[in-house]
C-alpha angles and dihedrals in degrees: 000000000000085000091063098049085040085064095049090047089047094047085049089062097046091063106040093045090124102040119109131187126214126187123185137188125180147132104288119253142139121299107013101118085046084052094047093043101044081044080061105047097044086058084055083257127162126204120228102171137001136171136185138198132185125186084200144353096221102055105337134139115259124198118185124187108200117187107193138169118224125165113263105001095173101062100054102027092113091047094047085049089061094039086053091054098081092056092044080056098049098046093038084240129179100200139145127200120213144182114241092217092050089097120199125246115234139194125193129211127206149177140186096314111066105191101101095047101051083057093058097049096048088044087051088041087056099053093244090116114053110201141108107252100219108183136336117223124192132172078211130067091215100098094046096100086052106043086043092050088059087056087245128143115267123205126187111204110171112210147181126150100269086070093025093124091050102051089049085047082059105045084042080065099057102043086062095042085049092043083230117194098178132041114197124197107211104178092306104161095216130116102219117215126249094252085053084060107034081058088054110031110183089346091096127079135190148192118226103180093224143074089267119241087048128077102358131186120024128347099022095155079051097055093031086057086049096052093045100237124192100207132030129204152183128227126204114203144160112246118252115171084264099094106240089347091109135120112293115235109170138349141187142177150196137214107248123172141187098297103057121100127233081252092048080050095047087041090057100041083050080067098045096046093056098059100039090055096049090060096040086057100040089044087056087038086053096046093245107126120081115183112211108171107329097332151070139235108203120195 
């Protein structure tokens, strides 16, 4: 099975093997969208998408994503990123460049519910998200059978809060070892350390099944049945050392009423937290998602 995704990985970058990506954030001020432009044209570039956002046209903050299409872009990536740098300078920009075909690496953690999870990997089987899975880690043995049947690594690392820095000394180990890009929290009911996410900022995204700010923390179907909501969600973040505080990237709800049981409640967010975290993940694969503060600005 992981040939065949391998093959549809492979054919992605194929055709993509031009296609560059460019993301921008600076303080907003006039000319910066003729500069970027003209800095494109003149590298034979062609633009196929681009969009722009400004907090504020009088001395607000402007972050741009340009997808554009120039010959060879391989070759002379790493030439086109100096060139930009005047321009950078000039503008006070924060930006990256990057190649489309150059896919991320993930790694997913898990624990017991495997929902999420089994979302991820058919997505990935499909072909709608383009990465290279590099490794599943769980502090449980339940996902074994599944991780095992897509031909993917498997690694039980048993964990509670008394050995906590040696089991991230030990997952530290193998995202290096995997050359990971991307960490994705798929329902993994572990709080990581500071040092975990200072070694991963904004490369690390999580599931909270609620419409975050609400109910934080455990048991929110619990304490959303007590309070007699109307509506459940799902929240998809990156992980900052505040528990459940980081950057939204996407959300989603349901309509729920007074019949429904703390499990119908838990049933129907199940729903809801796949989906959100599949976009969550294939938006950061993608390049789309820009943090500024505690938020994000997806294009």
């Amino acid at each position: 099975m992981k040939s065949y995704i391998q093959e549809q990985v492979q054919n992605y970058k194929e055709k993509h093997k031009n296609s560059g990506r460019l993301l921008i954030n600076c303080p907003d001020q006039p000319g910066i969208v003729s500069s970027v432009t003209q800095f494109l044209h003149k590298n034979e570039a062609n633009i196929i998408e681009s969009n722009q956002y400004t907090t504020d046209p009088q001395d607000g903050k402007f972050f741009m994503r340009i997808e554009f299409d120039s010959p060879r872009l391989p070759e002379k990536e790493e030439e086109l990123r100096k060139d930009f740098h005047s321009i950078a300078e000039q503008f006070d920009m924060t930006w990256t460049l990057k190649g489309a075909y150059d896919v991320k690496k993930t790694a997913i953690f898990c624990s017991k519910e495997l929902h999420c999870l089994r979302e991820l990997l058919l997505e990935w089987q499909s072909g709608d998200l383009i990465t290279d899975i590099g490794l599943v880690v769980s502090n449980h043995e339940d996902c074994r059978e599944l991780v095992e049947s897509f031909n993917l690594p498997f690694y039980h690392i048993p964990s509670n809060k008394d050995i906590r820095k040696q089991v991230e000394e030990k997952q530290l180990a193998l995202l290096k070892e995997y050359e990971i890009d991307l960490i994705v929290l798929a329902r993994y009911m572990q709080i990581l350390t500071p040092e975990f996410v200072a070694a991963h900022p904004f490369k690390i995204i999580n599931i909270h099944h609620s419409f975050l700010p609400a109910f934080i923390g455990a048991n929110p179907h619990k304490r959303a049945y007590e309070r007699g909501v109307k509506l459940i969600g799902a929240t998809s973040h990156y992980v900052t050392n505040d528990l459940d505080e980081g950057p939204i990237i996407e959300q989603d709800i349901m309509r729920v009423d007074h019949r429904d049981s703390i499990d119908d409640l838990k049933k129907m967010g199940r729903t809801i937290e796949r989906s959100v975290l599949a976009r969550g993940v294939k938006w950061h694969l993608e390049d789309r998602l820009i943090v500024h503060e505690n938020k994000t600005i997806v294009f």
